[in-house]
Amino acid sequence: MPKRKPLAPATPSPVKPGPRTVRVEAAVPDVDGTFGDVVVADALRELSTRDPKLGELIARCGELPRIFACQEARRAKHEPNRAFRSLARAIVFQQLNGTAAATIFGRVLRCVGAQDDVLALTPDAIIDADEAAMRACGLSQRKHEYLVALARAFHPAHSDFPLSDESLEAMDDTAVMSALVALRGIGPWSVHMFQMFYLNRPDVLPTKDFGVRKGVMRLYGLRDMPSEAKVEEIAERWKPHRTLASMYMWQAADEGKSSGQMQGGDGGKGEKGKAKEEEDHWAGTKKAKKR
DNA sequence: AGTTTGGGAACGGTTCATGT
DNA sequence: ACATGAACCGTTCCCAAACT
C-alpha cells in the first residue's frame, strides 16, 4: 500500500464556518436556568467579572445549550440504577469511535434483554449474562471484566459497601473520584464527565480533557497545549464554577476549529464530537437504542 | 525501593487515497 | 465506478524505563 497523505477529518465539525460573532443557538426554553444548585446567569456574571477573556466569550456565546442538556438527566432521577447504566455505557464507549461503540452497546442491551427498556440494564443482568454472548456483542475481554466488576460494585450481594445512585449523590467530589477510579476501566476523565453531566457538580475541572486544554490554549493565546498544571493554574479564578467555565473552553475549542485558527490539529471528530457524545451520553439520550 | 513517565495495545466503524 | 485497506478516532490499563 502506498503512502497516504494525512486523512481529512473523518467527521467535519457541525459548527459552520461563519462570522466570529455568531451566537450559538438559544438554550432550550423549558429549563429553569440552573445547573445543579447554581443559577447559571449569576455564575456567568461572576465568571465574567473574574476573568475578562472568559467574559468576552460568554458575552459572545450567551448561555450554552450544553449547560442545560443535563437538566433532562436530572428529571429522570427517579429511575433506578441510572448511575450504573451511565458508567456501564462509559466503559463500553471508551476507546472507541462513537458509532462503533453505539453499535456494540446496542448489542449488549439486546443481549441482556434491555433493547426496548434500558431500565433492564441492571447489575444483576450484567452479572448473569453469558460471557461468550457478551463477547460476541463486540465487547473485548477486558471491557467485559470491567462491566462485571462495575456490576459487582453496585450489587449489595457482591460488595460490602455497594455503590448506588443515592450514595454517589451523597458523596463530595473527592469521594466520588476515589470511589469510581478504584474501579478498573473508570479513569479520572470518565469520573469528571460523570460529575459534570450526571451529578451536575458545579466545580469540576477536567484537566485531562483535550477540548478543555485546547480551549484554554486558544482563549488565552498560548502557543502550545497547556499542561494540566497550567490549566489548573488558569482555572483558579473560575472557582467555584469550573464546570461552567470548562463548557466554555469546549466552545472556544469548537470556534477555533470552525474558524480554521487552530494549528496542527487532530483528525476525526476531535474534541467537539467527543464532547457532544459525552453530553448526549450523560444527559441520558437514547442514541444507543437506535439499532 | 519507590515513584513517575512514556509508549503500546485494545477496540469497530468510518473515511478516503490509491489501484484496478 | 468500484474494491481495497490503512489510518484514524480517544481513554484506560499495563509494563518497562527512567528518575528520585
mmCIF file of C-alpha atoms (C1' of nucleotides) in Angstrom:
data_model
loop_
_atom_site.group_PDB
_atom_site.id
_atom_site.type_symbol
_atom_site.label_atom_id
_atom_site.label_comp_id
_atom_site.label_asym_id
_atom_site.label_seq_id
_atom_site.Cartn_x
_atom_site.Cartn_y
_atom_site.Cartn_z
ATOM 1 C CA MET A 1 0.000 0.000 0.000
ATOM 2 C CA PRO A 2 1.490 3.332 -0.994
ATOM 3 C CA LYS A 3 1.915 6.120 1.437
ATOM 4 C CA ARG A 4 -1.128 8.203 2.110
ATOM 5 C CA LYS A 5 -1.496 11.813 2.856
ATOM 6 C CA PRO A 6 -2.917 12.595 6.279
ATOM 7 C CA LEU A 7 -6.597 11.980 6.361
ATOM 8 C CA ALA A 8 -9.045 14.799 6.411
ATOM 9 C CA PRO A 9 -11.252 14.889 9.465
ATOM 10 C CA ALA A 10 -13.494 11.860 9.350
ATOM 11 C CA THR A 11 -16.472 13.802 10.584
ATOM 12 C CA PRO A 12 -16.416 17.510 9.906
ATOM 13 C CA SER A 13 -17.390 19.693 12.782
ATOM 14 C CA PRO A 14 -21.076 20.510 12.687
ATOM 15 C CA VAL A 15 -20.201 24.085 13.551
ATOM 16 C CA LYS A 16 -20.406 26.005 10.310
ATOM 17 C CA PRO A 17 -17.690 28.487 9.481
ATOM 18 C CA GLY A 18 -19.012 31.970 9.828
ATOM 19 C CA PRO A 19 -18.640 35.339 11.486
ATOM 20 C CA ARG A 20 -16.775 35.159 14.753
ATOM 21 C CA THR A 21 -19.593 36.991 16.467
ATOM 22 C CA VAL A 22 -22.265 34.475 15.625
ATOM 23 C CA ARG A 23 -24.212 33.426 18.670
ATOM 24 C CA VAL A 24 -24.875 29.819 19.378
ATOM 25 C CA GLU A 25 -28.493 28.770 19.353
ATOM 26 C CA ALA A 26 -30.511 29.791 22.363
ATOM 27 C CA ALA A 27 -30.828 27.447 25.298
ATOM 28 C CA VAL A 28 -33.799 25.140 25.171
ATOM 29 C CA PRO A 29 -36.744 27.004 26.631
ATOM 30 C CA ASP A 30 -38.112 24.578 29.211
ATOM 31 C CA VAL A 31 -35.266 24.846 31.672
ATOM 32 C CA ASP A 32 -35.185 26.647 34.965
ATOM 33 C CA GLY A 33 -31.886 28.417 34.362
ATOM 34 C CA THR A 34 -29.938 26.379 36.880
ATOM 35 C CA PHE A 35 -27.096 23.922 36.743
ATOM 36 C CA GLY A 36 -27.214 21.733 39.810
ATOM 37 C CA ASP A 37 -27.758 24.194 42.625
ATOM 38 C CA VAL A 38 -26.275 27.116 40.725
ATOM 39 C CA VAL A 39 -28.195 29.872 38.965
ATOM 40 C CA VAL A 40 -26.404 29.918 35.637
ATOM 41 C CA ALA A 41 -26.836 33.633 34.913
ATOM 42 C CA ASP A 42 -25.361 34.566 38.296
ATOM 43 C CA ALA A 43 -22.436 32.195 37.861
ATOM 44 C CA LEU A 44 -21.688 33.530 34.383
ATOM 45 C CA ARG A 45 -21.712 37.097 35.690
ATOM 46 C CA GLU A 46 -19.262 36.095 38.386
ATOM 47 C CA LEU A 47 -17.005 34.331 35.899
ATOM 48 C CA SER A 48 -17.097 37.317 33.551
ATOM 49 C CA THR A 49 -16.066 39.652 36.351
ATOM 50 C CA ARG A 50 -13.188 37.490 37.464
ATOM 51 C CA ASP A 51 -11.913 36.557 34.014
ATOM 52 C CA PRO A 52 -12.354 39.171 31.266
ATOM 53 C CA LYS A 53 -11.245 36.830 28.478
ATOM 54 C CA LEU A 54 -13.797 34.279 29.526
ATOM 55 C CA GLY A 55 -16.273 37.129 29.917
ATOM 56 C CA GLU A 56 -15.829 38.077 26.254
ATOM 57 C CA LEU A 57 -16.556 34.516 25.231
ATOM 58 C CA ILE A 58 -19.619 34.340 27.467
ATOM 59 C CA ALA A 59 -20.882 37.647 26.082
ATOM 60 C CA ARG A 60 -20.428 36.403 22.559
ATOM 61 C CA CYS A 61 -21.977 32.970 23.012
ATOM 62 C CA GLY A 62 -24.599 33.528 25.664
ATOM 63 C CA GLU A 63 -25.759 30.610 27.759
ATOM 64 C CA LEU A 64 -24.627 27.441 26.037
ATOM 65 C CA PRO A 65 -27.246 24.781 25.277
ATOM 66 C CA ARG A 66 -24.888 22.135 26.607
ATOM 67 C CA ILE A 67 -25.224 23.673 30.060
ATOM 68 C CA PHE A 68 -28.867 22.739 30.121
ATOM 69 C CA ALA A 69 -28.615 19.450 28.266
ATOM 70 C CA CYS A 70 -28.092 17.604 31.514
ATOM 71 C CA GLN A 71 -31.246 19.021 33.052
ATOM 72 C CA GLU A 72 -33.053 16.287 31.190
ATOM 73 C CA ALA A 73 -30.967 13.751 33.045
ATOM 74 C CA ARG A 74 -31.929 15.276 36.380
ATOM 75 C CA ARG A 75 -35.593 14.888 35.556
ATOM 76 C CA ALA A 76 -35.075 11.143 35.214
ATOM 77 C CA LYS A 77 -33.557 11.000 38.668
ATOM 78 C CA HIS A 78 -36.186 8.611 39.954
ATOM 79 C CA GLU A 79 -35.175 5.858 37.542
ATOM 80 C CA PRO A 80 -33.263 3.113 39.353
ATOM 81 C CA ASN A 81 -29.650 2.211 38.502
ATOM 82 C CA ARG A 82 -29.073 5.353 36.465
ATOM 83 C CA ALA A 83 -25.530 5.819 37.690
ATOM 84 C CA PHE A 84 -24.746 2.197 36.945
ATOM 85 C CA ARG A 85 -26.135 2.465 33.432
ATOM 86 C CA SER A 86 -24.227 5.663 32.748
ATOM 87 C CA LEU A 87 -20.947 4.181 33.908
ATOM 88 C CA ALA A 88 -21.568 0.931 32.038
ATOM 89 C CA ARG A 89 -22.131 2.899 28.885
ATOM 90 C CA ALA A 90 -18.998 4.933 29.553
ATOM 91 C CA ILE A 91 -16.973 1.728 29.760
ATOM 92 C CA VAL A 92 -18.397 0.392 26.510
ATOM 93 C CA PHE A 93 -17.855 3.708 24.729
ATOM 94 C CA GLN A 94 -14.356 4.437 25.929
ATOM 95 C CA GLN A 95 -11.544 3.951 23.436
ATOM 96 C CA LEU A 96 -13.988 3.547 20.579
ATOM 97 C CA ASN A 97 -15.358 5.579 17.743
ATOM 98 C CA GLY A 98 -18.802 6.742 18.835
ATOM 99 C CA THR A 99 -20.674 4.963 16.079
ATOM 100 C CA ALA A 100 -18.879 1.707 16.682
ATOM 101 C CA ALA A 101 -19.423 1.983 20.406
ATOM 102 C CA ALA A 102 -23.133 2.702 19.954
ATOM 103 C CA THR A 103 -23.413 -0.429 17.826
ATOM 104 C CA ILE A 104 -21.748 -2.557 20.479
ATOM 105 C CA PHE A 105 -23.755 -1.001 23.295
ATOM 106 C CA GLY A 106 -26.947 -1.690 21.367
ATOM 107 C CA ARG A 107 -25.951 -5.343 21.050
ATOM 108 C CA VAL A 108 -25.176 -5.511 24.753
ATOM 109 C CA LEU A 109 -28.611 -4.082 25.564
ATOM 110 C CA ARG A 110 -30.159 -6.708 23.354
ATOM 111 C CA CYS A 111 -28.010 -9.411 24.915
ATOM 112 C CA VAL A 112 -29.344 -8.621 28.392
ATOM 113 C CA GLY A 113 -32.901 -8.091 27.152
ATOM 114 C CA ALA A 114 -32.774 -4.329 27.572
ATOM 115 C CA GLN A 115 -33.144 -3.310 23.937
ATOM 116 C CA ASP A 116 -36.657 -1.976 24.484
ATOM 117 C CA ASP A 117 -36.259 -0.882 28.079
ATOM 118 C CA VAL A 118 -32.924 0.437 29.259
ATOM 119 C CA LEU A 119 -34.116 0.045 32.852
ATOM 120 C CA ALA A 120 -33.496 -3.671 32.327
ATOM 121 C CA LEU A 121 -29.773 -2.949 32.176
ATOM 122 C CA THR A 122 -29.060 -3.708 35.812
ATOM 123 C CA PRO A 123 -26.083 -5.066 37.777
ATOM 124 C CA ASP A 124 -27.933 -8.375 38.009
ATOM 125 C CA ALA A 125 -28.392 -8.515 34.249
ATOM 126 C CA ILE A 126 -24.688 -7.971 33.614
ATOM 127 C CA ILE A 127 -23.582 -10.464 36.265
ATOM 128 C CA ASP A 128 -25.971 -13.098 34.941
ATOM 129 C CA ALA A 129 -25.197 -12.523 31.258
ATOM 130 C CA ASP A 130 -23.267 -15.201 29.413
ATOM 131 C CA GLU A 131 -19.698 -14.078 28.883
ATOM 132 C CA ALA A 132 -19.428 -15.603 25.415
ATOM 133 C CA ALA A 133 -22.629 -13.873 24.343
ATOM 134 C CA MET A 134 -21.353 -10.563 25.681
ATOM 135 C CA ARG A 135 -18.044 -11.037 23.896
ATOM 136 C CA ALA A 136 -19.971 -11.811 20.722
ATOM 137 C CA CYS A 137 -21.513 -8.335 21.006
ATOM 138 C CA GLY A 138 -18.088 -6.941 20.224
ATOM 139 C CA LEU A 139 -17.095 -6.387 23.830
ATOM 140 C CA SER A 140 -13.429 -7.046 24.486
ATOM 141 C CA GLN A 141 -12.477 -9.434 27.239
ATOM 142 C CA ARG A 142 -11.124 -6.532 29.222
ATOM 143 C CA LYS A 143 -14.267 -4.472 28.883
ATOM 144 C CA HIS A 144 -16.364 -7.434 29.865
ATOM 145 C CA GLU A 145 -14.283 -7.714 33.015
ATOM 146 C CA TYR A 146 -14.770 -4.016 33.693
ATOM 147 C CA LEU A 147 -18.534 -4.293 33.247
ATOM 148 C CA VAL A 148 -18.820 -7.249 35.575
ATOM 149 C CA ALA A 149 -16.638 -5.500 38.155
ATOM 150 C CA LEU A 150 -18.836 -2.413 37.872
ATOM 151 C CA ALA A 151 -21.959 -4.516 38.295
ATOM 152 C CA ARG A 152 -20.499 -6.160 41.388
ATOM 153 C CA ALA A 153 -19.578 -2.778 42.839
ATOM 154 C CA PHE A 154 -23.231 -1.763 42.545
ATOM 155 C CA HIS A 155 -24.578 -5.096 43.797
ATOM 156 C CA PRO A 156 -25.323 -5.456 47.534
ATOM 157 C CA ALA A 157 -24.641 -9.175 47.396
ATOM 158 C CA HIS A 158 -21.167 -8.668 45.913
ATOM 159 C CA SER A 159 -19.921 -5.590 47.729
ATOM 160 C CA ASP A 160 -19.651 -4.648 51.388
ATOM 161 C CA PHE A 161 -20.229 -1.003 50.510
ATOM 162 C CA PRO A 162 -22.237 -1.117 47.295
ATOM 163 C CA LEU A 163 -22.404 1.986 45.178
ATOM 164 C CA SER A 164 -25.810 3.374 44.318
ATOM 165 C CA ASP A 165 -27.412 6.452 42.813
ATOM 166 C CA GLU A 166 -28.085 7.696 46.326
ATOM 167 C CA SER A 167 -24.621 7.026 47.730
ATOM 168 C CA LEU A 168 -22.929 8.767 44.801
ATOM 169 C CA GLU A 169 -25.256 11.755 45.120
ATOM 170 C CA ALA A 170 -24.348 11.998 48.795
ATOM 171 C CA MET A 171 -20.582 11.932 48.235
ATOM 172 C CA ASP A 172 -18.486 15.045 47.761
ATOM 173 C CA ASP A 173 -16.441 15.371 44.564
ATOM 174 C CA THR A 174 -13.300 13.890 46.075
ATOM 175 C CA ALA A 175 -15.165 10.882 47.431
ATOM 176 C CA VAL A 176 -16.859 10.282 44.079
ATOM 177 C CA MET A 177 -13.478 10.394 42.357
ATOM 178 C CA SER A 178 -11.938 7.990 44.862
ATOM 179 C CA ALA A 179 -14.853 5.586 44.700
ATOM 180 C CA LEU A 180 -15.014 5.441 40.930
ATOM 181 C CA VAL A 181 -11.357 5.435 39.875
ATOM 182 C CA ALA A 182 -10.964 2.462 42.185
ATOM 183 C CA LEU A 183 -12.996 0.559 39.607
ATOM 184 C CA ARG A 184 -10.958 -0.826 36.734
ATOM 185 C CA GLY A 185 -11.957 0.763 33.473
ATOM 186 C CA ILE A 186 -13.002 4.038 35.059
ATOM 187 C CA GLY A 187 -10.377 6.770 34.964
ATOM 188 C CA PRO A 188 -10.256 10.388 36.062
ATOM 189 C CA TRP A 189 -11.594 11.703 32.775
ATOM 190 C CA SER A 190 -14.660 9.461 32.946
ATOM 191 C CA VAL A 191 -15.301 10.493 36.536
ATOM 192 C CA HIS A 192 -15.055 14.166 35.609
ATOM 193 C CA MET A 193 -17.658 13.696 32.867
ATOM 194 C CA PHE A 194 -19.851 11.773 35.302
ATOM 195 C CA GLN A 195 -19.565 14.560 37.861
ATOM 196 C CA MET A 196 -20.337 17.233 35.290
ATOM 197 C CA PHE A 197 -23.102 15.688 33.262
ATOM 198 C CA TYR A 198 -24.640 13.181 35.632
ATOM 199 C CA LEU A 199 -24.204 14.712 39.096
ATOM 200 C CA ASN A 200 -24.197 18.317 37.809
ATOM 201 C CA ARG A 201 -21.416 19.234 40.204
ATOM 202 C CA PRO A 202 -20.557 22.920 39.717
ATOM 203 C CA ASP A 203 -16.808 22.941 40.316
ATOM 204 C CA VAL A 204 -15.371 20.171 38.148
ATOM 205 C CA LEU A 205 -12.263 20.841 36.069
ATOM 206 C CA PRO A 206 -11.481 18.034 33.595
ATOM 207 C CA THR A 207 -7.792 18.844 33.207
ATOM 208 C CA LYS A 208 -7.196 15.719 31.151
ATOM 209 C CA ASP A 209 -9.795 16.681 28.599
ATOM 210 C CA PHE A 210 -8.299 17.546 25.244
ATOM 211 C CA GLY A 211 -11.062 20.002 24.399
ATOM 212 C CA VAL A 212 -10.708 21.941 27.626
ATOM 213 C CA ARG A 213 -6.971 22.221 27.166
ATOM 214 C CA LYS A 214 -7.400 23.257 23.560
ATOM 215 C CA GLY A 215 -9.963 25.845 24.569
ATOM 216 C CA VAL A 216 -7.614 27.272 27.184
ATOM 217 C CA MET A 217 -4.811 27.402 24.640
ATOM 218 C CA ARG A 218 -6.969 29.289 22.211
ATOM 219 C CA LEU A 219 -8.726 31.642 24.585
ATOM 220 C CA TYR A 220 -5.535 32.691 26.326
ATOM 221 C CA GLY A 221 -3.427 32.792 23.169
ATOM 222 C CA LEU A 222 -0.960 30.139 24.305
ATOM 223 C CA ARG A 223 1.453 28.778 21.725
ATOM 224 C CA ASP A 224 1.375 25.206 22.944
ATOM 225 C CA MET A 225 -1.165 22.947 24.519
ATOM 226 C CA PRO A 226 -1.145 23.795 28.240
ATOM 227 C CA SER A 227 -0.161 21.173 30.776
ATOM 228 C CA GLU A 228 -2.703 20.016 33.299
ATOM 229 C CA ALA A 229 -0.946 22.117 35.918
ATOM 230 C CA LYS A 230 -1.205 25.208 33.726
ATOM 231 C CA VAL A 231 -4.904 24.592 33.173
ATOM 232 C CA GLU A 232 -5.407 24.267 36.918
ATOM 233 C CA GLU A 233 -3.494 27.485 37.486
ATOM 234 C CA ILE A 234 -5.602 29.422 34.987
ATOM 235 C CA ALA A 235 -8.788 27.832 36.321
ATOM 236 C CA GLU A 236 -8.127 29.028 39.881
ATOM 237 C CA ARG A 237 -10.061 32.205 39.096
ATOM 238 C CA TRP A 238 -13.052 30.167 37.915
ATOM 239 C CA LYS A 239 -13.736 28.588 41.300
ATOM 240 C CA PRO A 240 -16.368 27.581 42.307
ATOM 241 C CA HIS A 241 -17.818 27.478 38.776
ATOM 242 C CA ARG A 242 -15.180 25.479 36.946
ATOM 243 C CA THR A 243 -17.759 23.168 35.372
ATOM 244 C CA LEU A 244 -19.435 26.025 33.528
ATOM 245 C CA ALA A 245 -16.083 27.532 32.587
ATOM 246 C CA SER A 246 -14.959 24.175 31.191
ATOM 247 C CA MET A 247 -18.008 24.076 28.967
ATOM 248 C CA TYR A 248 -16.963 27.446 27.567
ATOM 249 C CA MET A 249 -13.484 26.042 26.916
ATOM 250 C CA TRP A 250 -15.112 23.406 24.720
ATOM 251 C CA GLN A 251 -16.912 26.220 22.973
ATOM 252 C CA ALA A 252 -13.622 28.062 22.477
ATOM 253 C CA ALA A 253 -12.060 24.914 21.055
ATOM 254 C CA ASP A 254 -15.019 24.493 18.709
ATOM 255 C CA GLU A 255 -14.767 28.064 17.494
ATOM 256 C CA GLY A 256 -11.070 27.679 16.864
ATOM 257 C CA LYS A 257 -11.734 24.658 14.773
ATOM 258 C CA SER A 258 -14.588 26.142 12.776
ATOM 259 C CA SER A 259 -12.717 29.361 12.091
ATOM 260 C CA GLY A 260 -9.632 27.462 10.991
ATOM 261 C CA GLN A 261 -7.453 29.168 13.539
ATOM 262 C CA MET A 262 -6.232 26.089 15.323
ATOM 263 C CA GLN A 263 -2.848 24.951 14.148
ATOM 264 C CA GLY A 264 -1.865 21.367 13.680
ATOM 265 C CA GLY A 265 -4.995 19.696 14.712
ATOM 266 C CA ASP A 266 -6.290 16.257 15.368
ATOM 267 C CA GLY A 267 -8.157 14.408 12.720
ATOM 268 C CA GLY A 268 -11.542 12.866 13.084
ATOM 269 C CA LYS A 269 -14.306 14.252 15.139
ATOM 270 C CA GLY A 270 -11.894 15.608 17.740
ATOM 271 C CA GLU A 271 -12.971 17.144 20.966
ATOM 272 C CA LYS A 272 -16.132 18.612 19.519
ATOM 273 C CA GLY A 273 -17.673 15.309 18.573
ATOM 274 C CA LYS A 274 -16.376 13.638 21.680
ATOM 275 C CA ALA A 275 -17.711 16.342 23.925
ATOM 276 C CA LYS A 276 -21.069 16.173 22.179
ATOM 277 C CA GLU A 277 -21.153 12.421 22.616
ATOM 278 C CA GLU A 278 -20.414 12.830 26.295
ATOM 279 C CA GLU A 279 -23.182 15.382 26.662
ATOM 280 C CA ASP A 280 -25.616 13.092 24.936
ATOM 281 C CA HIS A 281 -24.447 10.167 26.983
ATOM 282 C CA TRP A 282 -24.525 11.695 30.429
ATOM 283 C CA ALA A 283 -27.632 13.656 29.625
ATOM 284 C CA GLY A 284 -29.302 10.323 29.110
ATOM 285 C CA THR A 285 -30.237 10.449 25.455
ATOM 286 C CA LYS A 286 -31.076 7.118 23.928
ATOM 287 C CA LYS A 287 -28.898 7.190 20.825
ATOM 288 C CA ALA A 288 -27.561 3.741 21.518
ATOM 289 C CA LYS A 289 -31.043 2.304 21.173
ATOM 290 C CA LYS A 290 -31.359 3.210 17.551
ATOM 291 C CA ARG A 291 -30.397 -0.275 16.431
ATOM 292 C "C1'" DA B 1 12.980 0.641 46.783
ATOM 293 C "C1'" DG B 2 9.521 3.527 45.393
ATOM 294 C "C1'" DT B 3 7.640 6.836 42.158
ATOM 295 C "C1'" DT B 4 6.935 8.954 37.790
ATOM 296 C "C1'" DT B 5 6.779 8.984 32.899
ATOM 297 C "C1'" DG B 6 6.169 7.242 28.313
ATOM 298 C "C1'" DG B 7 4.695 4.126 24.922
ATOM 299 C "C1'" DG B 8 1.972 0.374 23.213
ATOM 300 C "C1'" DA B 9 -2.227 -2.197 22.983
ATOM 301 C "C1'" DA B 10 -7.050 -2.584 22.906
ATOM 302 C "C1'" DC B 11 -11.363 -1.922 20.121
ATOM 303 C "C1'" DG B 12 -15.008 -1.487 15.492
ATOM 304 C "C1'" DG B 13 -16.909 1.601 12.200
ATOM 305 C "C1'" DT B 14 -15.918 5.248 9.030
ATOM 306 C "C1'" DT B 15 -13.345 7.726 5.739
ATOM 307 C "C1'" DC B 16 -10.768 8.307 1.743
ATOM 308 C "C1'" DA B 17 -6.386 7.782 -1.173
ATOM 309 C "C1'" DT B 18 -4.976 4.625 -4.255
ATOM 310 C "C1'" DG B 19 -5.164 0.840 -7.549
ATOM 311 C "C1'" DT B 20 -7.771 -1.783 -10.920
ATOM 312 C "C1'" DA C 1 -17.111 3.189 -10.709
ATOM 313 C "C1'" DC C 2 -15.713 0.053 -7.614
ATOM 314 C "C1'" DA C 3 -12.661 -2.528 -4.352
ATOM 315 C "C1'" DT C 4 -9.172 -2.398 -1.073
ATOM 316 C "C1'" DG C 5 -7.030 -1.490 3.118
ATOM 317 C "C1'" DA C 6 -4.501 1.848 6.053
ATOM 318 C "C1'" DA C 7 -5.355 5.460 9.122
ATOM 319 C "C1'" DC C 8 -7.991 7.487 12.440
ATOM 320 C "C1'" DC C 9 -10.852 8.407 16.499
ATOM 321 C "C1'" DG C 10 -9.550 8.789 22.498
ATOM 322 C "C1'" DT C 11 -9.404 6.784 27.217
ATOM 323 C "C1'" DT C 12 -7.609 3.404 30.076
ATOM 324 C "C1'" DC C 13 -4.587 -0.171 31.582
ATOM 325 C "C1'" DC C 14 -0.256 -2.283 31.777
ATOM 326 C "C1'" DC C 15 4.508 -2.669 31.554
ATOM 327 C "C1'" DA C 16 9.150 -1.057 31.070
ATOM 328 C "C1'" DA C 17 12.343 2.501 31.557
ATOM 329 C "C1'" DA C 18 13.925 6.460 33.809
ATOM 330 C "C1'" DC C 19 14.310 9.010 37.706
ATOM 331 C "C1'" DT C 20 14.442 10.246 42.786
#
